[in-house]
Amino acid sequence: MKRKTPKLSVVGAGPGDPGLITLKAIKVLQRADVVLYDALANVEFLGYAPKSSEKIFVGKRPGLHHQQQTAINEMIVAQANKPAHVVRLKGGDPMVFGRGHEELVHAARHGISGDYVPGISSPLAVPALAGISLCSRNEQEGFWVLTGTLKDQSLTKDLILAAKSSSPLVILMGMKKLETIMKLFETYRGAHEMAAVIQNGTLPTEKRVVGRVTEIAQKVKKRGVSSPAIIVIGHTISQYLPKLDVVNAP
Ligand SMILES: C[S@@+](CC[C@H](N)C(=O)[O-])C[C@H]1O[C@@H](n2cnc3c(N)ncnc32)[C@H](O)[C@@H]1O
C-alpha cells in the first residue's frame, strides 16, 4: 500500500449557515485524517469527515492569539507528519483575516504540501443576506473591508480614510470600539449616516440592529448584540430590506 504523505488543506467553512459551504470543501473534509477547526466554523461540517478522523477544536481565546497561533502552527506540522491529511477548517474565507496563508507558509517551511479551498466570506455574505447592498452599479465606486482593531488594540488608521470617503464600509472585529468608530463617522460623514450591526449573520441566532451612527451604539447595548458581529456603515443601508427572509431560505 502506498504510504501517505503529510498534507495540509486550509478550507473555508463560510459564514455559519450549514448550507453555505462549497462542494469542494465537503470533498476535502471527506478525505481528512485530522480536522483542526475554529470557533466560527459550524460544527455540523465535522459530520462530513470520516468517523475515524480526529477532530480537534483550536478556537482562540481573547488576548492569547499569538501564543495560540504558534501552538496551532506546531500542531499542524506534528499532525501532518504522522503522516496525515490535516484539514484546517476556518470560518468564512481563511484568507480574510483568517491566517490561512500564514499556516500554509509555516507548513511549506516544514516540507508539508498544502492546498486552499475558498469560503464565503462574512463581510460579503452577512450584509447582503441581511438585505444591505454594498455596491450597486452606477451608485458606489466600491466598498471598504477593514478590521476595527489592530494587534495592539489601537484603532485601525485606515478607518479615517474610509470615513473621509463616500463608499460603504464593513468592519470586522470592531465591537469593542463601536462607540469610537461611530463618533468618527459622525464627524466625517454627518449625523444622518446609517449603520448596521449584525451578530451571528446567516444563523438562526442572528441579531440585526439598524440606525443612525448617532444612535447605533445605544441600540446595540439595548438589544444585547455582541461579537462575533459585523459593522456596516453607509447610506445604502437606508434601502435595507428588513423582510428579506434569507436566514431560513432552503
Ligand atoms: C478573525 S475574523 C475572520 C473572518 C473570516 N475569515 C471571514 O472571511 O469571514 C472574525 C470576525 O469576522 C466577523 N464574522 C465572521 N463570521 C461572522 C458572522 N457569521 N456574523 C457576523 N460577523 C462575523 C466578526 O467581525 C468576527 O469577529
PDB file of N, CA, C and O in Angstrom, residues 101-157:
ATOM      1  N   HIS A 101      -3.070  31.913   5.041  1.00  0.00           N
ATOM      2  CA  HIS A 101      -1.820  31.998   4.292  1.00  0.00           C
ATOM      3  C   HIS A 101      -0.632  31.694   5.205  1.00  0.00           C
ATOM      4  O   HIS A 101       0.270  30.936   4.859  1.00  0.00           O
ATOM      5  N   GLU A 102      -0.688  32.284   6.409  1.00  0.00           N
ATOM      6  CA  GLU A 102       0.389  32.077   7.390  1.00  0.00           C
ATOM      7  C   GLU A 102       0.563  30.582   7.718  1.00  0.00           C
ATOM      8  O   GLU A 102       1.683  30.080   7.807  1.00  0.00           O
ATOM      9  N   GLU A 103      -0.533  29.870   7.853  1.00  0.00           N
ATOM     10  CA  GLU A 103      -0.451  28.449   8.189  1.00  0.00           C
ATOM     11  C   GLU A 103       0.095  27.639   7.019  1.00  0.00           C
ATOM     12  O   GLU A 103       0.881  26.708   7.206  1.00  0.00           O
ATOM     13  N   LEU A 104      -0.296  28.019   5.793  1.00  0.00           N
ATOM     14  CA  LEU A 104       0.233  27.315   4.605  1.00  0.00           C
ATOM     15  C   LEU A 104       1.747  27.549   4.474  1.00  0.00           C
ATOM     16  O   LEU A 104       2.495  26.630   4.155  1.00  0.00           O
ATOM     17  N   VAL A 105       2.169  28.792   4.740  1.00  0.00           N
ATOM     18  CA  VAL A 105       3.602  29.122   4.652  1.00  0.00           C
ATOM     19  C   VAL A 105       4.374  28.335   5.715  1.00  0.00           C
ATOM     20  O   VAL A 105       5.424  27.742   5.432  1.00  0.00           O
ATOM     21  N   HIS A 106       3.842  28.284   6.933  1.00  0.00           N
ATOM     22  CA  HIS A 106       4.509  27.557   8.018  1.00  0.00           C
ATOM     23  C   HIS A 106       4.656  26.077   7.644  1.00  0.00           C
ATOM     24  O   HIS A 106       5.727  25.481   7.819  1.00  0.00           O
ATOM     25  N   ALA A 107       3.571  25.497   7.119  1.00  0.00           N
ATOM     26  CA  ALA A 107       3.614  24.077   6.730  1.00  0.00           C
ATOM     27  C   ALA A 107       4.644  23.863   5.617  1.00  0.00           C
ATOM     28  O   ALA A 107       5.445  22.924   5.671  1.00  0.00           O
ATOM     29  N   ALA A 108       4.646  24.771   4.627  1.00  0.00           N
ATOM     30  CA  ALA A 108       5.580  24.630   3.485  1.00  0.00           C
ATOM     31  C   ALA A 108       7.031  24.688   3.972  1.00  0.00           C
ATOM     32  O   ALA A 108       7.883  23.933   3.487  1.00  0.00           O
ATOM     33  N   ARG A 109       7.302  25.535   4.960  1.00  0.00           N
ATOM     34  CA  ARG A 109       8.671  25.634   5.520  1.00  0.00           C
ATOM     35  C   ARG A 109       9.091  24.331   6.178  1.00  0.00           C
ATOM     36  O   ARG A 109      10.276  24.066   6.344  1.00  0.00           O
ATOM     37  N   HIS A 110       8.102  23.536   6.570  1.00  0.00           N
ATOM     38  CA  HIS A 110       8.412  22.234   7.176  1.00  0.00           C
ATOM     39  C   HIS A 110       8.233  21.108   6.160  1.00  0.00           C
ATOM     40  O   HIS A 110       8.076  19.935   6.538  1.00  0.00           O
ATOM     41  N   GLY A 111       8.203  21.473   4.867  1.00  0.00           N
ATOM     42  CA  GLY A 111       8.157  20.463   3.799  1.00  0.00           C
ATOM     43  C   GLY A 111       6.794  19.827   3.617  1.00  0.00           C
ATOM     44  O   GLY A 111       6.677  18.765   2.995  1.00  0.00           O
ATOM     45  N   ILE A 112       5.749  20.457   4.154  1.00  0.00           N
ATOM     46  CA  ILE A 112       4.395  19.874   4.031  1.00  0.00           C
ATOM     47  C   ILE A 112       3.656  20.571   2.903  1.00  0.00           C
ATOM     48  O   ILE A 112       3.531  21.804   2.897  1.00  0.00           O
ATOM     49  N   SER A 113       3.138  19.778   1.968  1.00  0.00           N
ATOM     50  CA  SER A 113       2.441  20.400   0.841  1.00  0.00           C
ATOM     51  C   SER A 113       1.053  20.851   1.305  1.00  0.00           C
ATOM     52  O   SER A 113       0.475  20.275   2.232  1.00  0.00           O
ATOM     53  N   GLY A 114       0.556  21.888   0.629  1.00  0.00           N
ATOM     54  CA  GLY A 114      -0.720  22.421   1.083  1.00  0.00           C
ATOM     55  C   GLY A 114      -1.626  22.800  -0.069  1.00  0.00           C
ATOM     56  O   GLY A 114      -1.178  22.976  -1.205  1.00  0.00           O
ATOM     57  N   ASP A 115      -2.918  22.895   0.232  1.00  0.00           N
ATOM     58  CA  ASP A 115      -3.834  23.498  -0.730  1.00  0.00           C
ATOM     59  C   ASP A 115      -4.874  24.313   0.034  1.00  0.00           C
ATOM     60  O   ASP A 115      -4.913  24.298   1.262  1.00  0.00           O
ATOM     61  N   TYR A 116      -5.705  25.031  -0.733  1.00  0.00           N
ATOM     62  CA  TYR A 116      -6.615  26.010  -0.133  1.00  0.00           C
ATOM     63  C   TYR A 116      -7.963  25.951  -0.833  1.00  0.00           C
ATOM     64  O   TYR A 116      -8.034  25.902  -2.067  1.00  0.00           O
ATOM     65  N   VAL A 117      -9.024  25.912  -0.056  1.00  0.00           N
ATOM     66  CA  VAL A 117     -10.384  25.944  -0.613  1.00  0.00           C
ATOM     67  C   VAL A 117     -11.072  27.214  -0.102  1.00  0.00           C
ATOM     68  O   VAL A 117     -11.299  27.355   1.108  1.00  0.00           O
ATOM     69  N   PRO A 118     -11.372  28.157  -0.995  1.00  0.00           N
ATOM     70  CA  PRO A 118     -12.000  29.407  -0.545  1.00  0.00           C
ATOM     71  C   PRO A 118     -13.342  29.163   0.142  1.00  0.00           C
ATOM     72  O   PRO A 118     -14.020  28.163  -0.131  1.00  0.00           O
ATOM     73  N   GLY A 119     -13.712  30.087   1.013  1.00  0.00           N
ATOM     74  CA  GLY A 119     -15.026  30.010   1.661  1.00  0.00           C
ATOM     75  C   GLY A 119     -15.780  31.302   1.402  1.00  0.00           C
ATOM     76  O   GLY A 119     -15.188  32.305   0.975  1.00  0.00           O
ATOM     77  N   ILE A 120     -17.067  31.292   1.671  1.00  0.00           N
ATOM     78  CA  ILE A 120     -17.863  32.518   1.515  1.00  0.00           C
ATOM     79  C   ILE A 120     -17.545  33.410   2.708  1.00  0.00           C
ATOM     80  O   ILE A 120     -17.750  33.026   3.859  1.00  0.00           O
ATOM     81  N   SER A 121     -17.023  34.587   2.418  1.00  0.00           N
ATOM     82  CA  SER A 121     -16.520  35.452   3.482  1.00  0.00           C
ATOM     83  C   SER A 121     -17.644  36.285   4.118  1.00  0.00           C
ATOM     84  O   SER A 121     -18.518  36.802   3.417  1.00  0.00           O
ATOM     85  N   SER A 122     -17.591  36.446   5.431  1.00  0.00           N
ATOM     86  CA  SER A 122     -18.673  37.141   6.148  1.00  0.00           C
ATOM     87  C   SER A 122     -18.876  38.601   5.716  1.00  0.00           C
ATOM     88  O   SER A 122     -20.024  39.050   5.651  1.00  0.00           O
ATOM     89  N   PRO A 123     -17.830  39.383   5.415  1.00  0.00           N
ATOM     90  CA  PRO A 123     -18.104  40.786   5.027  1.00  0.00           C
ATOM     91  C   PRO A 123     -18.894  40.899   3.736  1.00  0.00           C
ATOM     92  O   PRO A 123     -19.541  41.926   3.492  1.00  0.00           O
ATOM     93  N   LEU A 124     -18.867  39.855   2.915  1.00  0.00           N
ATOM     94  CA  LEU A 124     -19.683  39.878   1.689  1.00  0.00           C
ATOM     95  C   LEU A 124     -21.069  39.314   1.968  1.00  0.00           C
ATOM     96  O   LEU A 124     -22.084  39.914   1.642  1.00  0.00           O
ATOM     97  N   ALA A 125     -21.107  38.122   2.585  1.00  0.00           N
ATOM     98  CA  ALA A 125     -22.379  37.413   2.712  1.00  0.00           C
ATOM     99  C   ALA A 125     -23.301  38.000   3.780  1.00  0.00           C
ATOM    100  O   ALA A 125     -24.512  38.086   3.569  1.00  0.00           O
ATOM    101  N   VAL A 126     -22.734  38.394   4.922  1.00  0.00           N
ATOM    102  CA  VAL A 126     -23.599  38.791   6.047  1.00  0.00           C
ATOM    103  C   VAL A 126     -24.416  40.050   5.746  1.00  0.00           C
ATOM    104  O   VAL A 126     -25.638  40.047   5.914  1.00  0.00           O
ATOM    105  N   PRO A 127     -23.800  41.136   5.249  1.00  0.00           N
ATOM    106  CA  PRO A 127     -24.636  42.311   4.921  1.00  0.00           C
ATOM    107  C   PRO A 127     -25.641  42.002   3.808  1.00  0.00           C
ATOM    108  O   PRO A 127     -26.820  42.367   3.914  1.00  0.00           O
ATOM    109  N   ALA A 128     -25.172  41.302   2.759  1.00  0.00           N
ATOM    110  CA  ALA A 128     -26.064  41.028   1.624  1.00  0.00           C
ATOM    111  C   ALA A 128     -27.267  40.200   2.053  1.00  0.00           C
ATOM    112  O   ALA A 128     -28.407  40.475   1.664  1.00  0.00           O
ATOM    113  N   LEU A 129     -27.012  39.197   2.900  1.00  0.00           N
ATOM    114  CA  LEU A 129     -28.116  38.352   3.358  1.00  0.00           C
ATOM    115  C   LEU A 129     -29.039  39.085   4.339  1.00  0.00           C
ATOM    116  O   LEU A 129     -30.160  38.664   4.581  1.00  0.00           O
ATOM    117  N   ALA A 130     -28.545  40.176   4.901  1.00  0.00           N
ATOM    118  CA  ALA A 130     -29.397  40.987   5.779  1.00  0.00           C
ATOM    119  C   ALA A 130     -30.129  42.060   4.966  1.00  0.00           C
ATOM    120  O   ALA A 130     -30.751  42.955   5.522  1.00  0.00           O
ATOM    121  N   GLY A 131     -30.008  41.997   3.639  1.00  0.00           N
ATOM    122  CA  GLY A 131     -30.744  42.932   2.788  1.00  0.00           C
ATOM    123  C   GLY A 131     -30.027  44.252   2.557  1.00  0.00           C
ATOM    124  O   GLY A 131     -30.641  45.232   2.147  1.00  0.00           O
ATOM    125  N   ILE A 132     -28.715  44.285   2.832  1.00  0.00           N
ATOM    126  CA  ILE A 132     -27.950  45.526   2.633  1.00  0.00           C
ATOM    127  C   ILE A 132     -27.065  45.376   1.408  1.00  0.00           C
ATOM    128  O   ILE A 132     -26.230  44.461   1.326  1.00  0.00           O
ATOM    129  N   SER A 133     -27.226  46.292   0.469  1.00  0.00           N
ATOM    130  CA  SER A 133     -26.385  46.256  -0.729  1.00  0.00           C
ATOM    131  C   SER A 133     -25.128  47.084  -0.469  1.00  0.00           C
ATOM    132  O   SER A 133     -25.207  48.215   0.003  1.00  0.00           O
ATOM    133  N   LEU A 134     -23.970  46.501  -0.756  1.00  0.00           N
ATOM    134  CA  LEU A 134     -22.715  47.239  -0.526  1.00  0.00           C
ATOM    135  C   LEU A 134     -22.284  48.005  -1.759  1.00  0.00           C
ATOM    136  O   LEU A 134     -21.603  49.011  -1.683  1.00  0.00           O
ATOM    137  N   CYS A 135     -22.647  47.493  -2.911  1.00  0.00           N
ATOM    138  CA  CYS A 135     -22.089  48.067  -4.120  1.00  0.00           C
ATOM    139  C   CYS A 135     -23.051  47.894  -5.295  1.00  0.00           C
ATOM    140  O   CYS A 135     -23.120  46.816  -5.870  1.00  0.00           O
ATOM    141  N   SER A 136     -23.810  48.947  -5.580  1.00  0.00           N
ATOM    142  CA  SER A 136     -24.723  48.877  -6.719  1.00  0.00           C
ATOM    143  C   SER A 136     -24.105  49.623  -7.888  1.00  0.00           C
ATOM    144  O   SER A 136     -23.493  50.681  -7.694  1.00  0.00           O
ATOM    145  N   ARG A 137     -24.275  49.082  -9.065  1.00  0.00           N
ATOM    146  CA  ARG A 137     -23.701  49.676 -10.261  1.00  0.00           C
ATOM    147  C   ARG A 137     -24.195  51.112 -10.447  1.00  0.00           C
ATOM    148  O   ARG A 137     -25.375  51.393 -10.226  1.00  0.00           O
ATOM    149  N   ASN A 138     -23.284  51.995 -10.807  1.00  0.00           N
ATOM    150  CA  ASN A 138     -23.566  53.425 -11.008  1.00  0.00           C
ATOM    151  C   ASN A 138     -23.861  54.194  -9.725  1.00  0.00           C
ATOM    152  O   ASN A 138     -24.141  55.378  -9.763  1.00  0.00           O
ATOM    153  N   GLU A 139     -23.865  53.511  -8.581  1.00  0.00           N
ATOM    154  CA  GLU A 139     -24.152  54.230  -7.325  1.00  0.00           C
ATOM    155  C   GLU A 139     -22.934  54.327  -6.419  1.00  0.00           C
ATOM    156  O   GLU A 139     -22.676  55.354  -5.841  1.00  0.00           O
ATOM    157  N   GLN A 140     -22.182  53.216  -6.288  1.00  0.00           N
ATOM    158  CA  GLN A 140     -20.979  53.256  -5.446  1.00  0.00           C
ATOM    159  C   GLN A 140     -19.744  52.958  -6.279  1.00  0.00           C
ATOM    160  O   GLN A 140     -19.816  52.240  -7.268  1.00  0.00           O
ATOM    161  N   GLU A 141     -18.618  53.505  -5.830  1.00  0.00           N
ATOM    162  CA  GLU A 141     -17.359  53.234  -6.522  1.00  0.00           C
ATOM    163  C   GLU A 141     -16.721  51.950  -5.997  1.00  0.00           C
ATOM    164  O   GLU A 141     -15.785  51.418  -6.577  1.00  0.00           O
ATOM    165  N   GLY A 142     -17.202  51.480  -4.889  1.00  0.00           N
ATOM    166  CA  GLY A 142     -16.645  50.276  -4.274  1.00  0.00           C
ATOM    167  C   GLY A 142     -17.023  50.246  -2.813  1.00  0.00           C
ATOM    168  O   GLY A 142     -17.906  50.981  -2.387  1.00  0.00           O
ATOM    169  N   PHE A 143     -16.374  49.367  -2.039  1.00  0.00           N
ATOM    170  CA  PHE A 143     -16.623  49.355  -0.592  1.00  0.00           C
ATOM    171  C   PHE A 143     -15.355  48.931   0.129  1.00  0.00           C
ATOM    172  O   PHE A 143     -14.492  48.278  -0.434  1.00  0.00           O
ATOM    173  N   TRP A 144     -15.271  49.341   1.380  1.00  0.00           N
ATOM    174  CA  TRP A 144     -14.114  49.030   2.209  1.00  0.00           C
ATOM    175  C   TRP A 144     -14.399  47.804   3.078  1.00  0.00           C
ATOM    176  O   TRP A 144     -15.531  47.627   3.510  1.00  0.00           O
ATOM    177  N   VAL A 145     -13.363  47.020   3.332  1.00  0.00           N
ATOM    178  CA  VAL A 145     -13.450  45.982   4.364  1.00  0.00           C
ATOM    179  C   VAL A 145     -12.233  46.174   5.266  1.00  0.00           C
ATOM    180  O   VAL A 145     -11.101  46.061   4.803  1.00  0.00           O
ATOM    181  N   LEU A 146     -12.480  46.518   6.514  1.00  0.00           N
ATOM    182  CA  LEU A 146     -11.367  46.795   7.436  1.00  0.00           C
ATOM    183  C   LEU A 146     -11.586  46.072   8.761  1.00  0.00           C
ATOM    184  O   LEU A 146     -12.721  45.730   9.121  1.00  0.00           O
ATOM    185  N   THR A 147     -10.495  45.866   9.475  1.00  0.00           N
ATOM    186  CA  THR A 147     -10.632  45.383  10.846  1.00  0.00           C
ATOM    187  C   THR A 147     -10.794  46.615  11.748  1.00  0.00           C
ATOM    188  O   THR A 147     -10.224  47.672  11.461  1.00  0.00           O
ATOM    189  N   GLY A 148     -11.557  46.476  12.823  1.00  0.00           N
ATOM    190  CA  GLY A 148     -11.761  47.611  13.721  1.00  0.00           C
ATOM    191  C   GLY A 148     -10.537  47.881  14.580  1.00  0.00           C
ATOM    192  O   GLY A 148     -10.163  49.017  14.810  1.00  0.00           O
ATOM    193  N   THR A 149      -9.930  46.797  15.056  1.00  0.00           N
ATOM    194  CA  THR A 149      -8.787  46.965  15.970  1.00  0.00           C
ATOM    195  C   THR A 149      -7.559  46.265  15.432  1.00  0.00           C
ATOM    196  O   THR A 149      -7.648  45.221  14.782  1.00  0.00           O
ATOM    197  N   LEU A 150      -6.412  46.845  15.753  1.00  0.00           N
ATOM    198  CA  LEU A 150      -5.141  46.242  15.370  1.00  0.00           C
ATOM    199  C   LEU A 150      -4.651  45.326  16.506  1.00  0.00           C
ATOM    200  O   LEU A 150      -5.266  45.268  17.559  1.00  0.00           O
ATOM    201  N   LYS A 151      -3.525  44.646  16.240  1.00  0.00           N
ATOM    202  CA  LYS A 151      -2.956  43.691  17.202  1.00  0.00           C
ATOM    203  C   LYS A 151      -2.784  44.318  18.588  1.00  0.00           C
ATOM    204  O   LYS A 151      -3.026  43.707  19.612  1.00  0.00           O
ATOM    205  N   ASP A 152      -2.352  45.611  18.620  1.00  0.00           N
ATOM    206  CA  ASP A 152      -2.115  46.275  19.909  1.00  0.00           C
ATOM    207  C   ASP A 152      -3.398  46.929  20.459  1.00  0.00           C
ATOM    208  O   ASP A 152      -3.337  47.766  21.353  1.00  0.00           O
ATOM    209  N   GLN A 153      -4.543  46.529  19.877  1.00  0.00           N
ATOM    210  CA  GLN A 153      -5.865  47.014  20.314  1.00  0.00           C
ATOM    211  C   GLN A 153      -6.144  48.478  19.961  1.00  0.00           C
ATOM    212  O   GLN A 153      -7.151  49.038  20.378  1.00  0.00           O
ATOM    213  N   SER A 154      -5.234  49.122  19.193  1.00  0.00           N
ATOM    214  CA  SER A 154      -5.493  50.507  18.786  1.00  0.00           C
ATOM    215  C   SER A 154      -6.449  50.515  17.580  1.00  0.00           C
ATOM    216  O   SER A 154      -6.631  49.492  16.913  1.00  0.00           O
ATOM    217  N   LEU A 155      -7.031  51.686  17.336  1.00  0.00           N
ATOM    218  CA  LEU A 155      -7.999  51.813  16.243  1.00  0.00           C
ATOM    219  C   LEU A 155      -7.277  51.786  14.887  1.00  0.00           C
ATOM    220  O   LEU A 155      -6.229  52.412  14.737  1.00  0.00           O
ATOM    221  N   THR A 156      -7.845  51.068  13.924  1.00  0.00           N
ATOM    222  CA  THR A 156      -7.251  50.983  12.590  1.00  0.00           C
ATOM    223  C   THR A 156      -7.189  52.380  11.945  1.00  0.00           C
ATOM    224  O   THR A 156      -8.209  53.051  11.830  1.00  0.00           O
ATOM    225  N   LYS A 157      -5.987  52.777  11.521  1.00  0.00           N
ATOM    226  CA  LYS A 157      -5.809  54.136  10.972  1.00  0.00           C
ATOM    227  C   LYS A 157      -6.615  54.333   9.673  1.00  0.00           C
ATOM    228  O   LYS A 157      -7.122  55.421   9.412  1.00  0.00           O
TER     229      LYS A 157
END
